[in-house]
Amino acid sequence: PTPTRTGYSFDGWYLDSGFSGSALGETTTLTADDDAYAKWTANDYTVIYDYNGADGSNTTTDDEYTTDDSDTEITLPTPTRTGFNFGGWYEASDFSGSAVTSPYTTSANRTIYAKWNAIDYAFSYNANSGSGSLPAGSVNYNYQDTVSILGPGTLSRTGYTFAGWAQNADGSGTVYDSGESFSMPASAVTLYAKWDAETYTITYNLNGGSGDISRATTSWTTGDGNFTLPSTGLTKTGFD
């Protein structure tokens, strides 16, 4: 007979349990009752890693395992991928069944596949001292998803004009207008309403009086300090 054994190759029948001498041929003539012993040789197997988009700890391309040799049991790598959590190694490319664990052994040459679970990153708008309702939009995105920027909705701020959504509360960094988009990074994102201070023109009506007001303040921008109104050199006959 030609028997089989998982993880081993059959190397013939021997009359000596120590497998000395030569293996028996396909037919054997005996002169007495005897026992024949099957000889087995442990197989070497190659395990190939399919990192499936990993961008870190992914330099080991394959490993070797020899049946029942504990010294060759495989410690599986733990790769990383921006924007994803590592979900384990699977023998099936569709990730069916259970993940395999370290130390890993196999009874066949095979490729194992890294599974990745996308991380949800929070996205939000901040009124940044404005009042009114913030725009409603998706609150969670995966890494490199496209985020479409919405308008200010009912947001307003006395003395200021809405000027887009900024990366930073002080209005610095990239500023996005309604309708623009960006690719979600591997982190939470908050965009802040950018407010441009309004400038107001100041006109003086002497209301029948006269005087020189050429040095009087003629404009004021929200956030500026108080200014002094002209009060000297103004006259109107019969009036204070």
Coordinates of C-alpha atoms in Angstrom, one line a residue:
P1 CA 0.0 0.0 0.0
T2 CA 0.9 3.7 -0.4
P3 CA -0.3 5.4 2.8
T4 CA -0.6 9.1 3.4
R5 CA 0.0 11.3 6.5
T6 CA -0.8 15.0 6.8
G7 CA 2.3 17.1 6.7
Y8 CA 4.6 14.2 5.7
S9 CA 5.9 12.5 2.6
F10 CA 5.9 8.7 2.4
D11 CA 9.4 7.4 1.9
G12 CA 8.7 3.7 1.6
W13 CA 8.4 0.5 3.7
Y14 CA 11.3 -0.9 5.8
L15 CA 11.7 -4.2 7.6
D16 CA 13.8 -2.3 10.2
S17 CA 12.0 0.0 12.5
G18 CA 15.1 2.2 12.5
F19 CA 14.8 2.4 8.7
S20 CA 18.3 1.1 8.1
G21 CA 19.2 -0.5 4.8
S22 CA 17.1 0.0 1.7
A23 CA 13.4 0.4 1.4
L24 CA 11.4 -2.6 0.2
G25 CA 10.5 -2.7 -3.5
E26 CA 7.0 -2.7 -4.9
T27 CA 6.9 -6.4 -4.3
T28 CA 8.7 -8.3 -1.6
T29 CA 9.3 -12.0 -1.0
L30 CA 9.5 -13.0 2.7
T31 CA 11.0 -16.2 4.2
A32 CA 9.3 -15.7 7.5
D33 CA 6.6 -13.6 9.1
D34 CA 7.8 -10.0 9.5
D35 CA 6.6 -6.4 10.1
A36 CA 7.1 -3.6 7.6
Y37 CA 7.4 0.0 8.9
A38 CA 6.3 3.1 7.0
K39 CA 9.0 5.8 6.9
W40 CA 7.8 9.4 6.9
T41 CA 9.7 12.6 6.1
A42 CA 8.5 15.9 7.5
N43 CA 7.4 18.4 4.7
D44 CA 8.6 22.0 4.4
Y45 CA 5.9 24.5 3.6
T46 CA 6.0 28.1 2.5
V47 CA 3.6 30.7 3.9
I48 CA 3.3 33.9 1.8
Y49 CA 1.9 37.1 3.2
D50 CA -0.6 39.2 1.3
Y51 CA -0.5 42.5 3.2
N52 CA -3.5 43.9 1.4
G53 CA -2.4 47.5 1.4
A54 CA -0.4 47.6 4.6
D55 CA 2.1 50.5 4.8
G56 CA 4.1 49.5 7.9
S57 CA 5.7 46.4 9.4
N58 CA 5.2 44.6 6.0
T59 CA 8.7 43.8 5.0
T60 CA 8.5 40.0 5.6
T61 CA 7.3 38.4 2.4
D62 CA 7.2 34.8 3.5
D63 CA 8.1 32.2 6.1
E64 CA 8.9 28.5 6.2
Y65 CA 7.5 25.8 8.4
T66 CA 8.5 22.2 8.8
T67 CA 5.9 19.7 10.1
D68 CA 6.2 19.1 13.9
D69 CA 9.3 21.2 14.2
S70 CA 8.5 23.7 17.0
D71 CA 11.6 25.7 16.1
T72 CA 10.0 26.6 12.8
E73 CA 6.6 27.6 14.1
I74 CA 5.8 31.0 12.6
T75 CA 5.3 34.2 14.6
L76 CA 3.0 36.1 12.3
P77 CA 3.9 39.8 11.6
T78 CA 1.6 42.6 12.8
P79 CA 1.4 45.0 10.0
T80 CA -0.1 48.5 10.1
R81 CA -2.1 50.6 7.6
T82 CA -3.0 54.2 7.8
G83 CA -6.6 54.7 8.6
F84 CA -7.3 51.1 9.4
N85 CA -7.2 48.7 12.4
F86 CA -5.5 45.3 11.7
G87 CA -8.1 42.6 11.8
G88 CA -5.9 39.5 11.7
W89 CA -4.6 37.0 9.2
Y90 CA -6.9 34.7 7.2
E91 CA -6.3 31.7 5.1
A92 CA -9.3 32.7 2.9
S93 CA -9.0 35.7 0.6
D94 CA -12.6 36.6 1.4
F95 CA -11.8 36.5 5.2
S96 CA -14.3 33.7 5.8
G97 CA -13.8 31.4 8.8
S98 CA -11.7 32.4 11.7
A99 CA -8.4 34.4 11.9
V100 CA -5.2 32.3 12.4
T101 CA -3.0 33.0 15.4
S102 CA 0.6 32.8 16.3
P103 CA 2.5 30.5 16.5
Y104 CA 1.2 29.5 13.1
T105 CA 1.6 26.0 11.5
T106 CA 0.3 24.7 8.2
S107 CA 0.1 21.4 6.3
A108 CA 0.2 23.1 2.9
N109 CA 1.9 25.8 1.0
R110 CA -0.4 28.8 1.2
T111 CA -1.0 32.5 1.1
I112 CA -2.6 34.2 4.1
Y113 CA -4.4 37.5 3.9
A114 CA -4.3 40.6 6.1
K115 CA -7.8 41.9 7.0
W116 CA -8.3 45.6 7.7
N117 CA -11.2 47.4 9.4
A118 CA -11.6 51.0 8.4
I119 CA -11.5 53.5 11.3
D120 CA -14.3 56.1 11.6
Y121 CA -13.1 59.6 12.1
A122 CA -15.3 62.3 13.4
F123 CA -16.0 65.4 11.3
S124 CA -17.8 68.5 12.6
Y125 CA -18.3 72.2 12.1
N126 CA -17.8 74.8 14.9
A127 CA -19.7 78.1 14.9
N128 CA -16.6 79.9 16.4
S129 CA -18.6 82.6 18.2
G130 CA -21.3 82.7 15.6
S131 CA -25.0 82.1 16.4
G132 CA -27.6 80.1 14.6
S133 CA -27.8 76.5 13.4
L134 CA -24.7 74.6 12.2
P135 CA -25.0 72.8 8.8
A136 CA -26.1 69.2 9.0
G137 CA -23.9 66.7 7.4
S138 CA -22.2 63.4 7.8
V139 CA -20.4 63.1 11.2
N140 CA -18.1 60.1 10.5
Y141 CA -15.8 59.4 7.6
N142 CA -13.2 56.8 6.8
Y143 CA -9.6 57.7 5.8
Q144 CA -9.4 59.3 2.3
D145 CA -13.2 59.6 2.0
T146 CA -14.3 62.7 0.2
V147 CA -15.8 65.3 2.5
S148 CA -18.0 67.9 0.8
I149 CA -18.2 71.3 2.4
L150 CA -21.6 72.8 3.2
G151 CA -22.6 76.4 3.5
P152 CA -23.1 78.3 6.8
G153 CA -26.8 77.6 7.1
T154 CA -28.3 80.1 9.4
L155 CA -25.0 81.1 11.1
S156 CA -24.3 84.8 11.6
R157 CA -22.2 87.0 13.9
T158 CA -22.9 90.6 14.6
G159 CA -20.3 92.8 13.0
Y160 CA -18.8 90.1 10.9
T161 CA -19.2 88.4 7.5
F162 CA -18.9 84.7 7.1
A163 CA -15.8 83.9 5.0
G164 CA -15.7 80.1 4.8
W165 CA -14.6 77.2 7.0
A166 CA -11.0 77.3 8.3
Q167 CA -8.8 74.6 9.7
N168 CA -8.0 76.6 12.8
A169 CA -10.2 78.7 15.1
D170 CA -8.1 81.8 14.5
G171 CA -8.9 81.5 10.7
S172 CA -5.5 80.2 9.7
G173 CA -4.7 77.2 7.6
T174 CA -6.7 76.1 4.6
V175 CA -10.1 77.8 4.2
Y176 CA -12.9 76.0 2.4
D177 CA -15.9 77.5 0.7
S178 CA -19.2 75.9 0.2
G179 CA -19.1 73.2 -2.5
E180 CA -15.4 72.5 -2.1
S181 CA -14.2 69.1 -0.8
F182 CA -11.1 67.5 0.7
S183 CA -9.9 64.0 1.5
M184 CA -10.4 62.9 5.0
P185 CA -7.1 62.4 6.9
A186 CA -6.5 59.7 9.5
S187 CA -7.7 61.9 12.3
A188 CA -10.8 63.7 13.5
V189 CA -11.4 67.1 11.8
T190 CA -13.2 70.2 13.0
L191 CA -13.7 73.1 10.7
Y192 CA -14.2 76.6 12.2
A193 CA -16.4 79.3 10.8
K194 CA -14.1 82.1 9.6
W195 CA -15.4 85.6 10.4
D196 CA -14.1 88.7 8.6
A197 CA -14.6 91.9 10.6
E198 CA -16.9 94.4 8.9
T199 CA -15.8 98.0 8.4
Y200 CA -18.3 100.8 8.7
T201 CA -18.2 104.3 7.3
I202 CA -18.8 107.1 9.7
T203 CA -20.4 110.3 8.2
Y204 CA -20.9 113.5 10.3
N205 CA -23.8 115.8 9.7
L206 CA -23.1 119.2 11.4
N207 CA -26.9 119.9 11.3
G208 CA -26.6 123.6 10.5
G209 CA -23.3 124.1 12.3
S210 CA -19.8 124.7 11.0
G211 CA -16.3 123.7 11.9
D212 CA -13.3 121.6 10.8
I213 CA -13.8 117.9 11.2
S214 CA -11.3 116.8 8.6
R215 CA -9.3 114.9 11.3
A216 CA -12.4 113.0 12.6
T217 CA -12.5 109.2 12.4
T218 CA -14.3 108.2 9.2
S219 CA -14.4 104.5 9.4
W220 CA -14.4 101.8 12.1
T221 CA -13.8 98.0 12.0
T222 CA -15.4 95.5 14.3
G223 CA -12.9 94.8 17.1
D224 CA -11.2 98.2 17.0
G225 CA -11.1 100.2 20.1
N226 CA -13.4 103.2 20.9
F227 CA -12.7 106.4 19.0
T228 CA -13.3 110.0 20.0
L229 CA -16.1 112.0 18.4
P230 CA -15.2 115.6 17.3
S231 CA -16.4 118.0 19.9
T232 CA -14.3 121.2 19.6
G233 CA -14.3 123.9 17.0
L234 CA -17.9 123.3 16.1
T235 CA -20.2 126.3 16.1
K236 CA -23.7 127.3 15.2
T237 CA -24.9 130.9 15.8
G238 CA -27.3 131.0 18.7
F239 CA -26.6 127.5 19.8
D240 CA -24.3 125.5 22.0

